[in-house]
DNA sequence: CGTACAGTTGAAGTAAATCAACAGGAGTGG
DNA sequence: CCACTCCTGTTGATTTACTTCAACTGTACG
């Protein structure tokens, strides 16, 4: 696999700090730590395994740029993508005490990744005031809760939604998550994954994935050009997907 | 809905303490706290809502006896069961800072439930030694990690397995979880849920669920009598379901 | 005795998978 | 430069897994 150019990765402000500060106010020390962590990320090509399935202790890392995923393979080669990881997302922050088959983490595009062991330490040492956590610790907790929400969403999509609904729902979730790191403009964002990846994320065959995307385009709900996608009718997508959106019921 | 007798609920030793002590050694204080919490559980009938979807702060609770589930409904009434909760499982322990649509928690059978707010407090106050957590804090963390694993398993089942495989996989997971609270003997355990619930958990229609169970019985993999089920051929089930089992890859 | 519910069965319909082939672009090597 | 392969997207034809609809059973229960 050749290392593709990072054309779709804008050199914007740090996604990690943006994400976490959106969850809880960070103090200057926390922000400095984040800047330090993400200052010199490792550049890795697509299809790089960042964490192996069932491994004792996946190193804590942050995805500074690019897309990745957690995935699990069945014995006969079937693949299920558990969750797609976007810029600003954390990997292996909730420490593993025992090796468990959570799936492997693999880049979907060329990416920038930083080690983040010190994040956990900082969060543990500071921020545990008597009533509730503050600063970095609170933000990390919120980040973990969001991860759980994405898993729940994924379960509902796969269990009870049609292909058409699944894609709509998934796109709305991506839009919301990317907006949190300032990567959405006019409901338009880069969409650097193939239909095969999308199919493995949404539990569909590639062929059916293709036809479903076409249907969404024909219905005027989305528009795709090169590696960018535009959600042309968010209300309609919400209605189709039964997507509540954001916080709250 | 009438309150059914608790025939399938043996008055065995406390499931909560059994679960948690399996994850990390608890000190006598922790055990005393657990005994105190579970000493006078509330008796609730089936179909009782223990936590509402998107609610600000679901009260921390422990399921002492009986089965429950986390579920989410779509606007048109379709239901997806996110995860089935068994004796010893925790509800709302990972505190929610914001209301999020994680799904509601509802009993599937008559159940015994205890408030457990003090669990979180105890875990926070004790057990955070410099390197790694200990005692109750460690056990609670491990419990949360297991919950995440169940969600990942659910995603893989729903996304990439056939009905037959899904049921096999789900039954093996139930067996493992119930064994952790000593409710399995000779691969036999109580199975107090209807095929409709099972269908909503595994993303199938009731009719297809029924036929799939019949097939498993005909193939000699399981045996059902009244509200008990026996896994007659665990190796075959493992092979069908691609179920690694327990820890490790 | 009548109702409600869980399980079961058959027949028909449908969403999605599978199989197979082809087109366009991108990189590669001669 | 061309011929080559690889990859992604696309299309058509066929099959299959699963859903839907409807009816019927046994059982528990008031």
Coordinates of C-alpha atoms (C1' of nucleotides) in Angstrom, one line a residue:
Chain A
X1 CA 0.0 0.0 0.0
X2 CA 1.6 3.3 -1.1
X3 CA 1.6 6.3 1.2
X4 CA -1.0 8.6 -0.3
X5 CA -0.7 12.3 -0.1
X6 CA -2.4 14.0 2.8
X7 CA -4.4 16.2 0.4
X8 CA -7.6 15.8 2.4
X9 CA -6.0 16.7 5.7
X10 CA -6.1 20.4 6.3
X11 CA -3.4 21.8 8.6
X12 CA -5.9 23.3 10.9
X13 CA -5.7 23.9 14.6
X14 CA -5.2 20.8 16.8
X15 CA -8.2 18.6 16.7
X16 CA -7.5 16.9 20.1
X17 CA -7.5 20.1 22.1
X18 CA -10.6 21.3 20.2
X19 CA -12.5 18.1 21.0
X20 CA -11.5 17.9 24.7
X21 CA -12.1 21.6 25.4
X22 CA -15.6 21.2 24.0
X23 CA -16.3 18.7 26.8
X24 CA -14.9 20.6 29.8
X25 CA -13.0 23.8 30.3
X26 CA -9.3 23.0 30.3
X27 CA -6.8 24.9 32.3
X28 CA -3.6 26.3 30.7
X29 CA -1.5 23.5 32.0
X30 CA -3.8 20.9 30.3
X31 CA -3.7 22.9 27.1
X32 CA 0.1 23.1 27.2
X33 CA 0.3 19.3 27.7
X34 CA -2.0 18.7 24.7
X35 CA 0.1 21.0 22.6
X36 CA 3.2 19.2 23.6
X37 CA 1.7 15.8 22.9
X38 CA 0.4 16.7 19.4
X39 CA 3.4 18.8 18.4
X40 CA 5.3 16.0 16.8
X41 CA 2.9 13.3 15.6
X42 CA 4.1 10.3 13.8
X43 CA 3.1 10.1 10.1
X44 CA 1.7 6.7 9.3
X45 CA 0.3 5.4 6.0
X46 CA -3.1 4.0 5.5
X47 CA -3.7 0.5 6.7
X48 CA -1.3 0.8 9.6
X49 CA -2.3 -1.2 12.6
X50 CA -2.2 1.1 15.7
X51 CA -3.4 -1.5 18.1
X52 CA -3.6 -5.3 17.8
X53 CA -6.8 -7.2 18.8
X54 CA -6.7 -8.7 22.2
X55 CA -3.4 -7.2 23.0
X56 CA -2.5 -6.8 26.6
X57 CA -1.9 -3.1 26.7
X58 CA -2.5 -1.0 23.6
X59 CA -0.5 2.1 24.0
X60 CA -2.5 5.2 24.6
X61 CA -2.5 7.4 21.5
X62 CA -4.4 10.3 20.0
X63 CA -5.4 10.5 16.3
X64 CA -4.3 14.0 15.4
X65 CA -5.2 13.8 11.7
X66 CA -6.7 11.3 9.3
X67 CA -9.3 8.6 9.8
X68 CA -9.0 5.1 11.4
X69 CA -11.3 2.4 12.7
X70 CA -11.7 -0.3 15.3
X71 CA -12.5 -3.5 13.6
X72 CA -12.8 -7.2 14.2
X73 CA -12.5 -10.1 11.8
X74 CA -14.4 -13.4 11.8
X75 CA -12.5 -16.6 11.0
X76 CA -13.7 -16.7 7.4
X77 CA -12.5 -13.2 6.7
X78 CA -15.7 -11.2 7.2
X79 CA -14.9 -7.9 8.7
X80 CA -17.0 -5.7 11.0
X81 CA -15.9 -2.1 11.7
X82 CA -16.9 -1.4 15.2
X83 CA -16.4 2.4 15.1
X84 CA -14.8 4.9 12.8
X85 CA -12.2 7.1 14.5
X86 CA -11.8 10.7 13.4
X87 CA -9.2 13.5 14.1
X88 CA -9.2 14.3 17.8
X89 CA -10.2 10.8 18.8
X90 CA -8.4 8.9 21.5
X91 CA -7.1 5.3 21.3
X92 CA -6.6 3.1 24.3
X93 CA -7.1 5.8 26.9
X94 CA -9.4 3.8 29.0
X95 CA -6.7 1.4 30.2
X96 CA -7.0 -2.3 29.7
X97 CA -6.2 -4.4 32.6
X98 CA -6.6 -7.7 30.7
X99 CA -6.3 -8.5 27.0
X100 CA -9.8 -8.4 25.6
X101 CA -11.0 -8.8 22.0
X102 CA -12.1 -5.3 21.5
X103 CA -10.9 -5.3 17.9
X104 CA -7.8 -3.9 16.3
X105 CA -7.3 -0.3 15.5
X106 CA -6.2 0.4 11.9
X107 CA -5.8 3.6 9.9
X108 CA -8.1 4.1 7.0
X109 CA -6.1 7.0 5.5
X110 CA -2.7 8.4 6.0
X111 CA -2.7 9.7 9.5
X112 CA -0.9 11.6 12.2
X113 CA -0.7 9.8 15.5
X114 CA 0.8 10.8 18.9
X115 CA 1.6 8.8 22.0
X116 CA -0.5 9.9 24.8
X117 CA 0.4 8.0 27.9
X118 CA 0.9 11.2 29.9
X119 CA -2.7 12.1 29.3
X120 CA -3.9 9.4 31.6
X121 CA -1.4 10.2 34.2
X122 CA -2.2 13.9 34.2
X123 CA -5.9 13.1 34.4
X124 CA -5.4 10.8 37.3
X125 CA -3.2 13.1 39.3
X126 CA -5.2 16.3 38.8
X127 CA -8.9 17.0 38.5
X128 CA -10.4 14.7 41.1
X129 CA -12.0 17.2 43.4
X130 CA -14.5 15.9 46.0
X131 CA -17.6 16.6 43.9
X132 CA -17.1 15.7 40.3
X133 CA -14.1 15.8 38.1
X134 CA -12.7 18.9 36.5
X135 CA -10.6 19.9 33.5
X136 CA -8.8 17.2 31.7
X137 CA -10.2 14.3 33.8
X138 CA -13.8 15.5 33.1
X139 CA -13.1 15.9 29.4
X140 CA -11.6 12.4 29.1
X141 CA -14.5 10.9 30.9
X142 CA -16.9 12.7 28.6
X143 CA -14.9 11.5 25.6
X144 CA -15.3 7.9 26.9
X145 CA -19.0 8.4 27.3
X146 CA -19.3 9.7 23.7
X147 CA -17.5 6.5 22.6
X148 CA -20.1 4.5 24.3
X149 CA -22.8 6.5 22.6
X150 CA -21.3 5.8 19.2
X151 CA -21.4 2.1 20.0
X152 CA -25.0 2.2 21.1
X153 CA -25.8 4.1 17.9
X154 CA -24.0 1.5 15.9
X155 CA -26.0 -1.3 17.5
X156 CA -29.3 0.3 16.7
X157 CA -28.3 1.0 13.1
X158 CA -27.2 -2.6 12.5
X159 CA -30.0 -4.2 14.5
X160 CA -33.1 -2.3 13.4
X161 CA -32.4 0.0 10.5
X162 CA -32.6 -0.6 6.7
X163 CA -29.5 0.1 4.6
X164 CA -30.9 3.5 3.5
X165 CA -31.6 4.5 7.1
X166 CA -28.2 3.2 8.3
X167 CA -26.2 5.3 5.8
X168 CA -28.3 8.4 6.6
X169 CA -27.8 7.9 10.3
X170 CA -24.1 7.2 10.0
X171 CA -23.5 10.3 7.9
X172 CA -25.3 12.5 10.4
X173 CA -23.2 11.1 13.2
X174 CA -20.0 11.7 11.2
X175 CA -21.2 15.3 10.5
X176 CA -21.8 15.9 14.2
X177 CA -18.4 14.5 15.3
X178 CA -16.5 16.3 12.6
X179 CA -18.2 19.5 13.4
X180 CA -16.9 19.2 16.9
X181 CA -13.4 19.4 15.5
X182 CA -14.3 22.2 13.1
X183 CA -14.1 20.1 9.9
X184 CA -17.6 20.8 8.5
X185 CA -18.6 23.8 6.4
X186 CA -22.1 24.1 5.0
X187 CA -22.8 20.5 5.8
X188 CA -19.8 19.6 3.6
X189 CA -16.8 17.5 4.8
X190 CA -14.1 15.3 3.5
X191 CA -15.1 11.7 3.1
X192 CA -11.9 9.7 2.5
X193 CA -13.2 6.2 2.8
X194 CA -14.2 3.7 0.1
X195 CA -17.6 2.1 -0.2
X196 CA -16.0 -1.2 0.9
X197 CA -15.1 0.4 4.2
X198 CA -18.5 1.9 4.5
X199 CA -20.1 -1.4 3.8
X200 CA -18.0 -3.1 6.5
X201 CA -19.0 -0.4 9.0
X202 CA -22.7 -0.7 8.2
X203 CA -23.0 -4.4 7.9
X204 CA -23.8 -4.4 4.1
X205 CA -22.3 -5.8 1.0
X206 CA -20.3 -3.5 -1.2
X207 CA -22.8 -3.8 -4.0
X208 CA -25.7 -2.9 -1.9
X209 CA -23.7 -0.1 -0.3
X210 CA -23.1 1.3 -3.8
X211 CA -26.8 1.1 -4.7
X212 CA -27.9 2.7 -1.4
X213 CA -25.5 5.7 -1.9
X214 CA -26.9 6.1 -5.4
X215 CA -30.4 6.2 -4.1
X216 CA -29.4 8.8 -1.5
X217 CA -27.9 10.9 -4.3
X218 CA -30.9 10.5 -6.6
X219 CA -33.2 11.6 -3.7
X220 CA -31.1 14.7 -3.3
X221 CA -30.1 14.0 0.2
X222 CA -26.4 13.9 -0.4
X223 CA -23.9 15.0 -3.0
X224 CA -20.5 13.5 -3.5
X225 CA -17.6 14.9 -5.4
X226 CA -14.1 13.4 -5.3
X227 CA -13.4 12.8 -1.6
X228 CA -15.9 15.3 -0.2
X229 CA -19.5 14.8 0.7
X230 CA -22.3 17.3 1.2
X231 CA -25.4 16.6 3.2
X232 CA -27.9 18.5 1.0
X233 CA -31.0 18.0 3.1
X234 CA -30.2 17.4 6.8
X235 CA -33.8 17.6 8.0
X236 CA -34.8 14.9 5.5
X237 CA -31.8 12.8 6.5
X238 CA -32.7 13.2 10.2
X239 CA -36.3 12.2 9.4
X240 CA -35.1 9.1 7.4
X241 CA -32.6 8.1 10.0
X242 CA -34.6 8.9 13.1
X243 CA -31.6 10.8 14.3
X244 CA -32.3 12.8 17.4
X245 CA -29.0 14.6 17.1
X246 CA -26.6 15.7 19.8
X247 CA -27.5 15.5 23.4
X248 CA -30.9 14.8 24.8
X249 CA -33.7 12.5 23.9
Chain B
X1 CA -48.5 -7.0 33.6
X2 CA -48.8 -9.2 36.6
X3 CA -45.9 -9.7 39.0
X4 CA -44.7 -13.2 38.2
X5 CA -43.3 -15.5 40.9
X6 CA -39.6 -15.4 41.2
X7 CA -39.3 -19.1 40.6
X8 CA -36.3 -18.9 38.3
X9 CA -34.4 -16.7 40.8
X10 CA -32.4 -18.8 43.2
X11 CA -31.7 -17.2 46.6
X12 CA -28.0 -17.9 46.1
X13 CA -25.1 -15.8 47.4
X14 CA -25.0 -12.2 46.3
X15 CA -24.3 -11.9 42.6
X16 CA -22.8 -8.4 42.8
X17 CA -20.1 -9.3 45.2
X18 CA -19.3 -12.4 43.2
X19 CA -19.0 -10.5 40.0
X20 CA -16.8 -7.7 41.3
X21 CA -14.5 -9.9 43.4
X22 CA -13.9 -11.9 40.2
X23 CA -12.4 -8.8 38.7
X24 CA -10.2 -7.6 41.5
X25 CA -9.6 -8.6 45.1
X26 CA -11.8 -6.7 47.4
X27 CA -10.9 -5.7 50.9
X28 CA -13.3 -6.5 53.8
X29 CA -14.5 -2.9 53.9
X30 CA -15.6 -3.1 50.2
X31 CA -17.3 -6.4 50.8
X32 CA -19.2 -5.0 53.8
X33 CA -20.3 -2.1 51.7
X34 CA -21.6 -4.4 49.0
X35 CA -23.4 -6.6 51.5
X36 CA -25.0 -3.4 52.9
X37 CA -26.1 -2.2 49.5
X38 CA -27.6 -5.5 48.4
X39 CA -29.1 -6.4 51.8
X40 CA -32.5 -4.8 51.1
X41 CA -33.1 -4.7 47.4
X42 CA -36.3 -3.3 46.0
X43 CA -38.6 -5.9 44.4
X44 CA -39.8 -4.7 41.1
X45 CA -42.1 -6.5 38.5
X46 CA -41.1 -7.2 34.9
X47 CA -41.3 -4.3 32.5
X48 CA -40.3 -1.8 35.1
X49 CA -38.3 1.2 33.7
X50 CA -35.2 1.6 35.9
X51 CA -33.7 4.4 33.9
X52 CA -35.3 6.6 31.2
X53 CA -33.6 7.3 27.9
X54 CA -31.8 10.5 27.7
X55 CA -32.3 11.3 31.3
X56 CA -29.9 13.7 33.0
X57 CA -28.7 11.4 35.8
X58 CA -29.9 7.8 35.9
X59 CA -29.5 6.8 39.5
X60 CA -26.7 4.3 40.1
X61 CA -28.2 0.9 40.8
X62 CA -27.2 -2.7 40.9
X63 CA -29.3 -5.6 39.6
X64 CA -29.2 -8.1 42.4
X65 CA -31.6 -10.7 40.8
X66 CA -33.5 -11.0 37.6
X67 CA -32.9 -10.0 34.0
X68 CA -33.1 -6.5 32.5
X69 CA -32.0 -4.7 29.3
X70 CA -30.9 -1.5 27.9
X71 CA -33.1 -0.7 24.8
X72 CA -33.8 2.1 22.4
X73 CA -37.0 2.6 20.3
X74 CA -37.2 4.1 16.9
X75 CA -40.0 6.5 16.1
X76 CA -42.2 3.9 14.4
X77 CA -42.0 1.5 17.3
X78 CA -39.1 -0.8 16.3
X79 CA -37.1 -1.8 19.3
X80 CA -33.4 -2.6 19.6
X81 CA -32.1 -4.2 22.8
X82 CA -28.6 -2.8 23.3
X83 CA -27.5 -5.2 25.9
X84 CA -29.1 -7.7 28.3
X85 CA -28.4 -7.2 32.0
X86 CA -28.0 -10.1 34.3
X87 CA -27.8 -10.5 38.1
X88 CA -24.7 -8.7 39.4
X89 CA -24.7 -6.1 36.6
X90 CA -24.4 -2.4 37.3
X91 CA -26.7 0.3 36.0
X92 CA -25.6 3.9 35.6
X93 CA -22.3 3.5 37.5
X94 CA -20.3 5.3 34.9
X95 CA -21.7 8.7 35.8
X96 CA -23.4 10.7 33.0
X97 CA -22.4 14.4 32.9
X98 CA -25.0 15.2 30.2
X99 CA -28.2 13.5 29.2
X100 CA -27.4 11.2 26.3
X101 CA -29.6 8.8 24.3
X102 CA -28.0 5.6 25.7
X103 CA -31.3 3.9 25.8
X104 CA -33.7 3.1 28.7
X105 CA -33.1 0.3 31.2
X106 CA -36.1 -1.9 31.7
X107 CA -36.6 -5.2 33.6
X108 CA -37.4 -8.3 31.5
X109 CA -38.4 -10.4 34.6
X110 CA -39.3 -9.6 38.1
X111 CA -36.1 -8.4 39.7
X112 CA -34.4 -7.1 42.8
X113 CA -32.6 -3.8 42.5
X114 CA -30.6 -1.8 44.9
X115 CA -29.5 1.8 44.9
X116 CA -25.7 2.0 44.6
X117 CA -24.7 5.7 44.7
X118 CA -22.3 5.0 47.5
X119 CA -20.4 2.5 45.3
X120 CA -19.1 5.3 43.1
X121 CA -18.2 7.5 46.1
X122 CA -16.3 4.7 47.7
X123 CA -14.5 3.8 44.5
X124 CA -13.5 7.5 44.0
X125 CA -12.3 8.0 47.5
X126 CA -10.3 4.8 48.0
X127 CA -8.2 2.7 45.6
X128 CA -6.4 5.3 43.5
X129 CA -2.9 4.5 44.3
X130 CA -0.1 6.0 42.1
X131 CA 0.3 3.0 39.8
X132 CA -3.0 1.5 38.9
X133 CA -6.2 1.2 40.9
X134 CA -7.0 -1.4 43.5
X135 CA -9.9 -3.1 45.1
X136 CA -13.4 -1.7 44.4
X137 CA -12.1 1.0 42.0
X138 CA -10.3 -1.6 39.9
X139 CA -13.3 -4.0 39.9
X140 CA -15.6 -1.2 38.8
X141 CA -13.3 -0.3 36.0
X142 CA -13.1 -3.9 34.8
X143 CA -16.9 -4.1 35.0
X144 CA -17.1 -1.1 32.7
X145 CA -14.6 -2.6 30.3
X146 CA -16.7 -5.8 30.1
X147 CA -19.7 -3.7 29.3
X148 CA -17.8 -2.3 26.4
X149 CA -16.8 -5.7 25.2
X150 CA -20.4 -6.8 25.2
X151 CA -21.3 -3.8 23.1
X152 CA -18.5 -4.7 20.6
X153 CA -19.7 -8.3 20.5
X154 CA -23.2 -7.1 19.8
X155 CA -22.0 -4.9 16.9
X156 CA -20.2 -7.9 15.3
X157 CA -23.2 -10.2 15.8
X158 CA -25.6 -7.7 14.2
X159 CA -23.3 -6.5 11.5
X160 CA -21.7 -9.6 10.2
X161 CA -23.3 -12.8 11.5
X162 CA -26.3 -14.8 10.3
X163 CA -29.3 -15.4 12.5
X164 CA -28.0 -18.9 13.4
X165 CA -24.5 -17.6 14.3
X166 CA -26.0 -14.7 16.2
X167 CA -28.0 -16.9 18.5
X168 CA -25.1 -19.3 19.1
X169 CA -22.8 -16.4 19.9
X170 CA -25.3 -14.7 22.2
X171 CA -26.0 -17.9 24.1
X172 CA -22.3 -18.4 24.6
X173 CA -21.9 -14.9 25.9
X174 CA -24.8 -15.4 28.3
X175 CA -23.3 -18.6 29.5
X176 CA -20.0 -17.0 30.3
X177 CA -21.5 -14.0 32.0
X178 CA -23.9 -16.2 34.1
X179 CA -21.1 -18.5 35.0
X180 CA -19.3 -15.5 36.5
X181 CA -22.1 -15.2 39.0
X182 CA -22.4 -19.0 39.5
X183 CA -25.6 -19.5 37.7
X184 CA -24.5 -22.2 35.3
X185 CA -24.4 -25.9 36.0
X186 CA -23.5 -28.4 33.3
X187 CA -24.0 -25.8 30.6
X188 CA -27.5 -25.3 31.8
X189 CA -29.0 -22.0 33.0
X190 CA -32.4 -20.3 33.4
X191 CA -33.5 -18.5 30.3
X192 CA -36.5 -16.4 31.3
X193 CA -36.9 -14.3 28.2
X194 CA -39.4 -14.7 25.3
X195 CA -38.4 -15.2 21.7
X196 CA -39.7 -11.7 21.1
X197 CA -37.1 -10.2 23.4
X198 CA -34.5 -12.4 21.9
X199 CA -35.5 -11.2 18.5
X200 CA -35.3 -7.5 19.5
X201 CA -31.8 -8.2 21.0
X202 CA -30.5 -9.9 17.9
X203 CA -32.1 -7.8 15.2
X204 CA -34.4 -10.4 13.9
X205 CA -38.2 -10.9 13.5
X206 CA -40.0 -13.1 16.0
X207 CA -40.8 -15.6 13.3
X208 CA -37.3 -16.0 12.1
X209 CA -36.1 -16.2 15.7
X210 CA -38.4 -19.0 16.3
X211 CA -37.2 -21.0 13.3
X212 CA -33.6 -20.3 14.1
X213 CA -34.1 -21.7 17.7
X214 CA -35.8 -24.8 16.2
X215 CA -32.9 -25.3 13.9
X216 CA -30.4 -25.1 16.8
X217 CA -32.5 -27.7 18.7
X218 CA -32.8 -30.0 15.7
X219 CA -29.0 -29.8 15.3
X220 CA -28.6 -30.9 18.8
X221 CA -26.7 -27.7 19.9
X222 CA -29.2 -26.6 22.5
X223 CA -32.1 -28.0 24.5
X224 CA -34.9 -26.0 26.0
X225 CA -37.3 -27.0 28.7
X226 CA -39.7 -24.5 30.4
X227 CA -37.5 -21.5 31.3
X228 CA -34.2 -23.3 31.3
X229 CA -31.8 -23.9 28.4
X230 CA -28.9 -26.3 28.0
X231 CA -26.0 -25.8 25.7
X232 CA -25.6 -29.4 24.6
X233 CA -22.5 -28.9 22.3
X234 CA -20.4 -26.0 23.4
X235 CA -17.6 -26.7 21.0
X236 CA -20.0 -26.8 18.0
X237 CA -21.6 -23.6 19.2
X238 CA -18.2 -22.0 19.5
X239 CA -17.3 -23.1 16.0
X240 CA -20.6 -21.9 14.5
X241 CA -20.4 -18.5 16.3
X242 CA -16.7 -17.9 15.9
X243 CA -16.7 -17.3 19.7
X244 CA -13.2 -17.0 21.1
X245 CA -14.5 -17.0 24.6
X246 CA -13.3 -15.1 27.6
X247 CA -10.1 -13.1 27.5
X248 CA -7.6 -13.1 24.8
X249 CA -7.7 -13.2 21.1
Chain C
dC1 C1' -65.2 -20.4 30.1
dG2 C1' -63.1 -16.7 27.8
dT3 C1' -59.0 -14.0 27.2
dA4 C1' -54.2 -13.2 26.7
dC5 C1' -49.9 -14.6 25.5
dA6 C1' -45.8 -17.4 23.8
dG7 C1' -44.8 -20.4 20.6
dT8 C1' -45.5 -22.5 16.0
dT9 C1' -46.5 -23.1 11.0
dG10 C1' -47.4 -21.9 6.0
dA11 C1' -47.4 -18.9 2.2
dA12 C1' -45.9 -14.9 -0.1
dG13 C1' -43.1 -10.9 -0.5
dT14 C1' -38.8 -8.2 -0.1
dA15 C1' -34.3 -6.4 1.2
dA16 C1' -30.1 -7.6 0.7
dA17 C1' -26.3 -11.0 -0.8
dT18 C1' -24.0 -13.2 -4.3
dC19 C1' -22.0 -13.8 -8.8
dA20 C1' -20.2 -11.9 -12.8
dA21 C1' -18.7 -8.5 -15.7
dC22 C1' -17.1 -4.0 -17.1
dA23 C1' -15.4 1.0 -16.9
dG24 C1' -12.3 4.6 -15.5
dG25 C1' -8.4 6.3 -13.1
dA26 C1' -3.9 5.8 -11.0
dG27 C1' 0.3 3.9 -10.5
dT28 C1' 4.0 0.9 -12.6
dG29 C1' 7.2 -0.9 -15.5
dG30 C1' 8.9 -1.6 -20.0
Chain D
dC1 C1' 4.9 6.5 -24.9
dC2 C1' 2.1 2.3 -24.2
dA3 C1' 0.6 -1.9 -21.9
dC4 C1' -0.1 -3.6 -17.6
dT5 C1' -2.3 -4.3 -13.2
dC6 C1' -4.8 -2.8 -9.3
dC7 C1' -8.4 -0.5 -7.2
dT8 C1' -12.9 1.7 -6.8
dG9 C1' -17.1 2.3 -8.5
dT10 C1' -20.9 0.6 -11.3
dT11 C1' -24.5 -2.4 -13.4
dG12 C1' -27.4 -6.7 -14.4
dA13 C1' -29.1 -11.2 -13.3
dT14 C1' -30.0 -14.5 -9.9
dT15 C1' -30.4 -16.3 -5.4
dT16 C1' -31.2 -16.3 -0.5
dA17 C1' -32.0 -14.9 4.1
dC18 C1' -35.1 -12.8 6.3
dT19 C1' -39.7 -10.3 6.9
dT20 C1' -44.5 -9.9 6.8
dC21 C1' -49.1 -11.6 7.2
dA22 C1' -52.2 -14.7 8.8
dA23 C1' -53.8 -18.5 11.1
dC24 C1' -53.7 -21.9 14.6
dT25 C1' -51.9 -24.3 19.1
dG26 C1' -51.3 -25.1 23.9
dT27 C1' -51.2 -23.1 28.3
dA28 C1' -51.8 -20.1 32.1
dC29 C1' -55.0 -17.4 34.4
dG30 C1' -59.0 -14.8 36.3

